[in-house]
Backbone as XML, in Angstrom:
<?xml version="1.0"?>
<chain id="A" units="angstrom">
  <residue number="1" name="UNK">
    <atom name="N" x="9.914" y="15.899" z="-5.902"/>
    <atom name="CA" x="9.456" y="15.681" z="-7.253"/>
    <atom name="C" x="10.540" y="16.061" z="-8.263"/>
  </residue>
  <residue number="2" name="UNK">
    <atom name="N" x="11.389" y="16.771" z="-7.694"/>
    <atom name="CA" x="12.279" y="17.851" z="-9.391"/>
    <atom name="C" x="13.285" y="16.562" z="-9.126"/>
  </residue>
  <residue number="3" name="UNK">
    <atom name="N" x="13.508" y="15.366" z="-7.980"/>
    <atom name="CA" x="14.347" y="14.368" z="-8.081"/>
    <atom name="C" x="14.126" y="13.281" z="-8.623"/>
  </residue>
  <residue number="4" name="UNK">
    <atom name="N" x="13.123" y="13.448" z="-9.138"/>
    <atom name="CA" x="12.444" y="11.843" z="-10.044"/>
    <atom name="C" x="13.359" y="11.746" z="-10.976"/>
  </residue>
  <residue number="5" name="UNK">
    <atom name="N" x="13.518" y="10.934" z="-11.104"/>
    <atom name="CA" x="14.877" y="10.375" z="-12.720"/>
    <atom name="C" x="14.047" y="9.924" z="-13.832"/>
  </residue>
  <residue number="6" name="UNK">
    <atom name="N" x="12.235" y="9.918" z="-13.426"/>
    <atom name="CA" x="11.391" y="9.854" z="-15.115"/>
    <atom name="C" x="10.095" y="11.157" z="-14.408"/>
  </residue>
  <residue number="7" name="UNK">
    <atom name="N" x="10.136" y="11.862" z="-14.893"/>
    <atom name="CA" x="9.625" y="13.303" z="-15.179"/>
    <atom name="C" x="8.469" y="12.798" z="-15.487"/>
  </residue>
  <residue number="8" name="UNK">
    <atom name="N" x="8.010" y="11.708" z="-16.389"/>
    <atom name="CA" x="6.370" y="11.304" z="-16.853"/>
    <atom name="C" x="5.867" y="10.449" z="-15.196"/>
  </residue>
  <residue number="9" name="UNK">
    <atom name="N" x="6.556" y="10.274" z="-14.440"/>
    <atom name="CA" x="5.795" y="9.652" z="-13.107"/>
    <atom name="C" x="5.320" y="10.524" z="-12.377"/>
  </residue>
  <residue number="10" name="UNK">
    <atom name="N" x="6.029" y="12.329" z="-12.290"/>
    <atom name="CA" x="5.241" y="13.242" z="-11.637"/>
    <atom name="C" x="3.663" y="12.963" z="-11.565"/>
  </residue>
  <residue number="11" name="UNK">
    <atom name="N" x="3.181" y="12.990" z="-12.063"/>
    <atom name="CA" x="1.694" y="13.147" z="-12.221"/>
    <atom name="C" x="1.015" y="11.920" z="-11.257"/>
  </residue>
  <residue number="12" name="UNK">
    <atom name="N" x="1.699" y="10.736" z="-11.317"/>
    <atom name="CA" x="1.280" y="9.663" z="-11.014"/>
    <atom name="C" x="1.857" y="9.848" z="-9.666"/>
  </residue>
  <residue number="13" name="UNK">
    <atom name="N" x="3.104" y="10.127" z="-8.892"/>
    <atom name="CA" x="3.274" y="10.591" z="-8.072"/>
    <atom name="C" x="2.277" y="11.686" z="-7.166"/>
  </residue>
  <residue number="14" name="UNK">
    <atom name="N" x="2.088" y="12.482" z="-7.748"/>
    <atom name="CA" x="0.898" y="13.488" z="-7.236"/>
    <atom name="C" x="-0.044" y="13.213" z="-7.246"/>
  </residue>
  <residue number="15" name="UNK">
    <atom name="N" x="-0.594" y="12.409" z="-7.843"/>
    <atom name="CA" x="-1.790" y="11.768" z="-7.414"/>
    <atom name="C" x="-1.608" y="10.844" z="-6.330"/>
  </residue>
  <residue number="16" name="UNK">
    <atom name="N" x="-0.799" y="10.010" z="-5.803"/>
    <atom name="CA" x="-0.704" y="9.425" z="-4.532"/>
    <atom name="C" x="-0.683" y="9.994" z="-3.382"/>
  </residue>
  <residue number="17" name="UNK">
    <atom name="N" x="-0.102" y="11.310" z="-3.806"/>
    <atom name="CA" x="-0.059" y="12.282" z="-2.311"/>
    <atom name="C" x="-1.220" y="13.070" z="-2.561"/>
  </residue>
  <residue number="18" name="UNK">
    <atom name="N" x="-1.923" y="13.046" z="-3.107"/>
    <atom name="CA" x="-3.370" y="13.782" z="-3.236"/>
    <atom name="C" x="-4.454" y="13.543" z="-1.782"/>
  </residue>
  <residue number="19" name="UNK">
    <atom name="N" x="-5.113" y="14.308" z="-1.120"/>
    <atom name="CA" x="-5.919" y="14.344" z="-0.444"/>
    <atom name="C" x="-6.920" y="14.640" z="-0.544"/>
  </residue>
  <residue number="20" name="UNK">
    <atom name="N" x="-8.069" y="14.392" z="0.085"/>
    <atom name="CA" x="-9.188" y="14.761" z="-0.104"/>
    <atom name="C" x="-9.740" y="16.117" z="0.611"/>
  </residue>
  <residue number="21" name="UNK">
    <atom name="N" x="-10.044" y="17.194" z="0.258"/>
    <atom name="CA" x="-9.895" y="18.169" z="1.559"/>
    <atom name="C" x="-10.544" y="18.291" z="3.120"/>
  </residue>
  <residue number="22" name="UNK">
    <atom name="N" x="-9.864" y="18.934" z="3.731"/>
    <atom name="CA" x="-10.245" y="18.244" z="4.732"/>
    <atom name="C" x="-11.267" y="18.812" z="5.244"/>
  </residue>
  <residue number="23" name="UNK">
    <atom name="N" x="-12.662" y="18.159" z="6.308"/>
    <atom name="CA" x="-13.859" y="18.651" z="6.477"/>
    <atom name="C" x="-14.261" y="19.696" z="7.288"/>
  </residue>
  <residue number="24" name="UNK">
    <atom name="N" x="-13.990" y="20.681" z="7.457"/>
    <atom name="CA" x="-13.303" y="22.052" z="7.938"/>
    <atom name="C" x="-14.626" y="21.830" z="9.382"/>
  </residue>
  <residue number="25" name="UNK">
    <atom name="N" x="-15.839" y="21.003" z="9.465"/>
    <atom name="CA" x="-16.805" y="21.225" z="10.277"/>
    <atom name="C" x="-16.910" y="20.149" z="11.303"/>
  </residue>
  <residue number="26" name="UNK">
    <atom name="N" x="-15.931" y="19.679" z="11.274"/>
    <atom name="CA" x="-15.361" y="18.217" z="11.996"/>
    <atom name="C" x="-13.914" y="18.238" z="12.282"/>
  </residue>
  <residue number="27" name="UNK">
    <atom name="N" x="-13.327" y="19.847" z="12.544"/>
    <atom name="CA" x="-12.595" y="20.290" z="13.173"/>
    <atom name="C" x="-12.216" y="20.334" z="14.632"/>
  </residue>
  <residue number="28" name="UNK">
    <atom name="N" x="-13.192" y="20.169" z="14.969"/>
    <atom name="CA" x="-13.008" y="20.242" z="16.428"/>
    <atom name="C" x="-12.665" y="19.249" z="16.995"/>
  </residue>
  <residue number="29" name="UNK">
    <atom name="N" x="-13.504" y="18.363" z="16.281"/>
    <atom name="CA" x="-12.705" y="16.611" z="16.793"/>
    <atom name="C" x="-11.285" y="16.333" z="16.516"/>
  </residue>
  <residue number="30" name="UNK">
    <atom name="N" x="-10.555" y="16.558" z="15.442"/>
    <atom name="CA" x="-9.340" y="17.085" z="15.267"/>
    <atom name="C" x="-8.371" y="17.212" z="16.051"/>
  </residue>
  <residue number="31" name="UNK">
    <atom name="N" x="-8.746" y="18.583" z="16.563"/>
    <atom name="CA" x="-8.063" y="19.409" z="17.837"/>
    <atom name="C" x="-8.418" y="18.478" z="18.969"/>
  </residue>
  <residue number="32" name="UNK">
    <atom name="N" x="-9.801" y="18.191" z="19.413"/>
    <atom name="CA" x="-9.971" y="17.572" z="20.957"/>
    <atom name="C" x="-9.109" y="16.365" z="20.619"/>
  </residue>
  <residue number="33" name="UNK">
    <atom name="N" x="-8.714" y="15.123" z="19.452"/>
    <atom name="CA" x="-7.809" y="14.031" z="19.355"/>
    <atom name="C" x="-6.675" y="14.522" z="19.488"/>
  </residue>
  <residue number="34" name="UNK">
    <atom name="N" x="-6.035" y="15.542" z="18.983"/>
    <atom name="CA" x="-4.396" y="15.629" z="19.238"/>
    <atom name="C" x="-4.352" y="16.312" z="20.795"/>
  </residue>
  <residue number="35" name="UNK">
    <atom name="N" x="-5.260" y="17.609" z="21.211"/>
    <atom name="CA" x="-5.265" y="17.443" z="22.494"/>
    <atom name="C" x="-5.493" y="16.048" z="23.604"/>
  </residue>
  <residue number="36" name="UNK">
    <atom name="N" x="-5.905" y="15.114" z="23.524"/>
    <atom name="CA" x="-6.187" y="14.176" z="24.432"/>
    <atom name="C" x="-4.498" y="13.264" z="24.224"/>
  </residue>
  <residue number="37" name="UNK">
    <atom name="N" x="-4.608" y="13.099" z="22.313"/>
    <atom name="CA" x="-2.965" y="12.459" z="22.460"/>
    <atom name="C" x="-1.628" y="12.734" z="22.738"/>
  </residue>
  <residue number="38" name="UNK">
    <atom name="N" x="-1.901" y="14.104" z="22.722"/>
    <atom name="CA" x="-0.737" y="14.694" z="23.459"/>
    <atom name="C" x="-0.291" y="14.528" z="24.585"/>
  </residue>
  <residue number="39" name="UNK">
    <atom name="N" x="-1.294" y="14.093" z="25.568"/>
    <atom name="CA" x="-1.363" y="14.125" z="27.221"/>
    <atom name="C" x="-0.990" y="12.785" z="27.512"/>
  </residue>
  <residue number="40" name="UNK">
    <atom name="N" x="-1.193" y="11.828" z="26.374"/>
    <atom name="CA" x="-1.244" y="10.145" z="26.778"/>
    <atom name="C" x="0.337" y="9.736" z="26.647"/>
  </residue>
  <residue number="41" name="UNK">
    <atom name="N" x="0.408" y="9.459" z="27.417"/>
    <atom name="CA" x="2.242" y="8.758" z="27.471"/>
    <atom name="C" x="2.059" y="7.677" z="27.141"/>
  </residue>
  <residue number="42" name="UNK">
    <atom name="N" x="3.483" y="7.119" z="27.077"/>
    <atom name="CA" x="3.452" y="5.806" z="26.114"/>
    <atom name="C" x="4.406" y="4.614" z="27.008"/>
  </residue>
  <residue number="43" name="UNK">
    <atom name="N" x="4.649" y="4.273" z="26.756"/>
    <atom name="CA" x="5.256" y="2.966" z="27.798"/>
    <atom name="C" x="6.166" y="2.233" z="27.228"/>
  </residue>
  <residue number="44" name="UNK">
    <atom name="N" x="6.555" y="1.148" z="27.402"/>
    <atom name="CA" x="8.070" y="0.155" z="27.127"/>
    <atom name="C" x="7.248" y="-0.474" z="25.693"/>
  </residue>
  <residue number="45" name="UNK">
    <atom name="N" x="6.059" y="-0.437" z="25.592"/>
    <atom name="CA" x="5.469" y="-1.175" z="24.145"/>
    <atom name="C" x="5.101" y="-0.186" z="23.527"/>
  </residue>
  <residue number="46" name="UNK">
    <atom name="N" x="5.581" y="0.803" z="22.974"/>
    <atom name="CA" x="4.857" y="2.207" z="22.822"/>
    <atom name="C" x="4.414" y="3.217" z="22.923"/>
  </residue>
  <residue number="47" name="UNK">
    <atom name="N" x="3.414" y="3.594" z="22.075"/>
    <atom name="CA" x="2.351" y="4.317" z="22.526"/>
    <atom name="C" x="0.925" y="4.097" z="23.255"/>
  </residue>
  <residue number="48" name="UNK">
    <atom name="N" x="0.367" y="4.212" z="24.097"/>
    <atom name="CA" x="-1.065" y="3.391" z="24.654"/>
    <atom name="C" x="-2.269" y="4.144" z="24.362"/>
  </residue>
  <residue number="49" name="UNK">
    <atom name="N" x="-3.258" y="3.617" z="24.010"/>
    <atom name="CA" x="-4.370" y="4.045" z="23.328"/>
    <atom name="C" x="-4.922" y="5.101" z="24.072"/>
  </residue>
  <residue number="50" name="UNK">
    <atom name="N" x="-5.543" y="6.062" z="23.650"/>
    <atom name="CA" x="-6.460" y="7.173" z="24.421"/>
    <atom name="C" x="-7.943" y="5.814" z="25.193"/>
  </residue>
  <residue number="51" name="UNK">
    <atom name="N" x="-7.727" y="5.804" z="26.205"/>
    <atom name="CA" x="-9.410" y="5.309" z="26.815"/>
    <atom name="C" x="-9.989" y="5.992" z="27.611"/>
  </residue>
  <residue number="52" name="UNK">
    <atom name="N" x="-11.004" y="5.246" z="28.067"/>
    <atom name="CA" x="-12.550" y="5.700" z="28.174"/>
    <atom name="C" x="-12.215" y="7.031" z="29.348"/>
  </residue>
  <residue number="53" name="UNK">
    <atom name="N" x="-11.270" y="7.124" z="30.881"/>
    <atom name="CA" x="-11.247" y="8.294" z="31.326"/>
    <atom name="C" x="-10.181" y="9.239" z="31.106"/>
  </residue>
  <residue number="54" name="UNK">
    <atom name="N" x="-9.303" y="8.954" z="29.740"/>
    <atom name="CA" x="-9.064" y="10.291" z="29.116"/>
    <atom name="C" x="-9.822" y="11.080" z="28.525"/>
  </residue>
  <residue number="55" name="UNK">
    <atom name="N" x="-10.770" y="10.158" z="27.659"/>
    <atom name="CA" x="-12.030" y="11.257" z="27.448"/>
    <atom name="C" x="-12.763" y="11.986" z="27.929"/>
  </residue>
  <residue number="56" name="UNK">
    <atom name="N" x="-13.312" y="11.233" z="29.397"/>
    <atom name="CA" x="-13.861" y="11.768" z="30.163"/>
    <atom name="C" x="-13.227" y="12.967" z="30.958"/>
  </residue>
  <residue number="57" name="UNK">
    <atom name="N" x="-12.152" y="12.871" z="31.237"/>
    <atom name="CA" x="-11.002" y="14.207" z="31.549"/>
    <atom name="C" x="-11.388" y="15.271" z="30.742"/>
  </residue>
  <residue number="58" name="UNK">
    <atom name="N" x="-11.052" y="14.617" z="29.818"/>
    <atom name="CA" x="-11.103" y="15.662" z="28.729"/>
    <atom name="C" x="-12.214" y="16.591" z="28.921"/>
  </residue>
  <residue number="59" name="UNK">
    <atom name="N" x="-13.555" y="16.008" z="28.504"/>
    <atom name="CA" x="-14.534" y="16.700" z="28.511"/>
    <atom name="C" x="-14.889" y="17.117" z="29.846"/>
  </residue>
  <residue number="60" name="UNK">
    <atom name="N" x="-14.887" y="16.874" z="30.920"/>
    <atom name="CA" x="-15.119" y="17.487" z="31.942"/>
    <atom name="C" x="-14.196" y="18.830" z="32.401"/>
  </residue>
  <residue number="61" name="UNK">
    <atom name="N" x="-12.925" y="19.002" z="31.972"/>
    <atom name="CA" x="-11.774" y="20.097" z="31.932"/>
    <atom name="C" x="-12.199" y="21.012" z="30.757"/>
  </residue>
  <residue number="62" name="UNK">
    <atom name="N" x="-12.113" y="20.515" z="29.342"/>
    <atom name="CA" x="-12.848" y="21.483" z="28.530"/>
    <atom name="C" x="-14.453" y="22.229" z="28.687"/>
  </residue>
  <residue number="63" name="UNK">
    <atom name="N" x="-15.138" y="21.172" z="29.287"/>
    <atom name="CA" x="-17.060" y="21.606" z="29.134"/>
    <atom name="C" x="-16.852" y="21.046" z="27.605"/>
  </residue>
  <residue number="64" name="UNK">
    <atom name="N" x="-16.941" y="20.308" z="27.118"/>
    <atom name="CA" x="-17.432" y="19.820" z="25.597"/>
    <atom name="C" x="-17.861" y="18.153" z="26.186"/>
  </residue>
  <residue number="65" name="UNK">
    <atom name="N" x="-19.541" y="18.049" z="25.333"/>
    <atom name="CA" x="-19.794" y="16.984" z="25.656"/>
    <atom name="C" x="-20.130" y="16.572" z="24.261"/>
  </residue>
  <residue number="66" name="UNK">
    <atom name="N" x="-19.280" y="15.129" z="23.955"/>
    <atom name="CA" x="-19.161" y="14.426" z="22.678"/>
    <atom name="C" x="-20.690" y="13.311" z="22.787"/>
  </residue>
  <residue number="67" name="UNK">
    <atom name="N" x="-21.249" y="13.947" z="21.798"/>
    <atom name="CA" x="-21.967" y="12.519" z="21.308"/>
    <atom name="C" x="-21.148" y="10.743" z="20.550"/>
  </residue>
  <residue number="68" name="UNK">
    <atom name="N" x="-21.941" y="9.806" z="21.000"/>
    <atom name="CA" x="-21.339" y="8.835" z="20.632"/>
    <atom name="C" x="-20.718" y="8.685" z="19.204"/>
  </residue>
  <residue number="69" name="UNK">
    <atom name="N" x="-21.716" y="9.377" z="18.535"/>
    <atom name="CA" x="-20.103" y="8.957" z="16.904"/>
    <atom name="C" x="-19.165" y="9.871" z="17.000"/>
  </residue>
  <residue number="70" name="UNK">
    <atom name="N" x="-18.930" y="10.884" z="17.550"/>
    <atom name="CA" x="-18.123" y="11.819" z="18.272"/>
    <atom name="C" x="-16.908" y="11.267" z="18.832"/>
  </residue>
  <residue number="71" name="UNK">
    <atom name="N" x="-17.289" y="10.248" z="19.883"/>
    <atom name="CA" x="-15.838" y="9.509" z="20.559"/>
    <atom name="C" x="-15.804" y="8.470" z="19.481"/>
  </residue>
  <residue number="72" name="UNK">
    <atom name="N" x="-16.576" y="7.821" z="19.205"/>
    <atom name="CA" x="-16.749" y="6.892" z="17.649"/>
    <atom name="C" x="-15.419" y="7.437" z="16.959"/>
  </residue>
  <residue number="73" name="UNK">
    <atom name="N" x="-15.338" y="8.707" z="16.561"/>
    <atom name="CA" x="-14.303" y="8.985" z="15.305"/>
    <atom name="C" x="-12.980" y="9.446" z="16.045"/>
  </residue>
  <residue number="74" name="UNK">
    <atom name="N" x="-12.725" y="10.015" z="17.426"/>
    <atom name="CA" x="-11.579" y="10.152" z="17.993"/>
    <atom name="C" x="-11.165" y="8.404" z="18.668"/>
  </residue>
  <residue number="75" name="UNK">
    <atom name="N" x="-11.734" y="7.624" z="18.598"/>
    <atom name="CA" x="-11.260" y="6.378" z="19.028"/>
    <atom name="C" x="-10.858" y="5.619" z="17.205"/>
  </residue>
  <residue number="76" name="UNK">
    <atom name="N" x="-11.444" y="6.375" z="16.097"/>
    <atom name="CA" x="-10.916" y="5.378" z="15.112"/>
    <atom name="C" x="-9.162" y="6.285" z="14.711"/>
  </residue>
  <residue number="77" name="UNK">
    <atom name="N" x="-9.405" y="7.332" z="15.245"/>
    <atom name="CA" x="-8.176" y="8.372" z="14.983"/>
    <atom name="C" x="-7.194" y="8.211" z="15.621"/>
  </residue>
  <residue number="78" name="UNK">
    <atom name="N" x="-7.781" y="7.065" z="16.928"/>
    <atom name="CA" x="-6.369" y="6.827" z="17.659"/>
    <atom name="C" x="-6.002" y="5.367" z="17.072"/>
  </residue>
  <residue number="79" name="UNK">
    <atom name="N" x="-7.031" y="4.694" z="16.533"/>
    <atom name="CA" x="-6.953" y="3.386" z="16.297"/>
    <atom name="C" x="-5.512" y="3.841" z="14.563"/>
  </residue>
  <residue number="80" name="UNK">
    <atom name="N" x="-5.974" y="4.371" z="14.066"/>
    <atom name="CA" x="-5.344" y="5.023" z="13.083"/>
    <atom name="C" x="-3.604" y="5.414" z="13.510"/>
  </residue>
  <residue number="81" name="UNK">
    <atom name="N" x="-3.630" y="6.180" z="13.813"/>
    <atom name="CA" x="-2.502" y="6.857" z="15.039"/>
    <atom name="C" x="-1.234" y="5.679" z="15.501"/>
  </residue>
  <residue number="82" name="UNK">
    <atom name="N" x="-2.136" y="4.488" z="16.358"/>
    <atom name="CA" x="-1.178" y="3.499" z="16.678"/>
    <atom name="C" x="-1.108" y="2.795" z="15.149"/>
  </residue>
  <residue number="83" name="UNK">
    <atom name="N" x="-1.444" y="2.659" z="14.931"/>
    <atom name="CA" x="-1.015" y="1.300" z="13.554"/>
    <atom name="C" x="-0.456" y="1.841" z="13.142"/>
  </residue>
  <residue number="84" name="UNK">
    <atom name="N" x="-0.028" y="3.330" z="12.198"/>
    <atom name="CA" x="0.868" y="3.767" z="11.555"/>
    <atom name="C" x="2.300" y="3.700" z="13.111"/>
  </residue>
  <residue number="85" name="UNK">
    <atom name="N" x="2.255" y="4.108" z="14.333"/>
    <atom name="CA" x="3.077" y="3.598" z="14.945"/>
    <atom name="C" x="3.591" y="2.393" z="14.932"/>
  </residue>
  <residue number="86" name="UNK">
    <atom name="N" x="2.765" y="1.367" z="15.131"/>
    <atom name="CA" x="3.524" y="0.120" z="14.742"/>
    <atom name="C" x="4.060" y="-0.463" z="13.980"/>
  </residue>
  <residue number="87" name="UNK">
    <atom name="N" x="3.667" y="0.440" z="12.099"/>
    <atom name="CA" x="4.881" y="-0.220" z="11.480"/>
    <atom name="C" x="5.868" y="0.667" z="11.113"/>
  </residue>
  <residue number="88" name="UNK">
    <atom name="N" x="5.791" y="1.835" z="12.065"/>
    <atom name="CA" x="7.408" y="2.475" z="12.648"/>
    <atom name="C" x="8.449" y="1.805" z="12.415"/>
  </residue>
</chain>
């Protein structure tokens, strides 16, 4: 920001990097997505999506059993995840 060459765009700047905070009770899904993506290797096209028996790994090694909007939001987090990879 102290490198902007117009000082009146700060604001407008900071508001683009603004976030919404984050939902401190939907944490755990969080952690269980970067744990599962951490483990997933990636191949000659990338990165490859978390599926259906990494999850199941998952939860059977941890003891945590995800209800369906549960894997619902770690499958849109990976869906998320690759696309910002692809326009890497």
């Amino acid at each position: 920001m102290s490198r902007t060459k117009k000082p009146e765009k700060i604001s407008e700047y900071l508001a683009e990097l603004a976030l919404p905070p984050f939902p401190v009770a939907l944490e755990y899904l969080w952690d269980s997505f970067n744990r599962i993506r951490r483990r997933k290797g990636g191949g000659f096209g990338g990165q490859n999506p978390i599926e259906w028996p990494d999850i199941d790994a998952f939860c059977r090694h941890s003891r945590l059993r995800f209800e369906t909007w549960e894997i619902e939001i770690i499958e849109s987090l990976d869906d998320l995840f690759l696309n910002t990879k692809d326009t890497d």
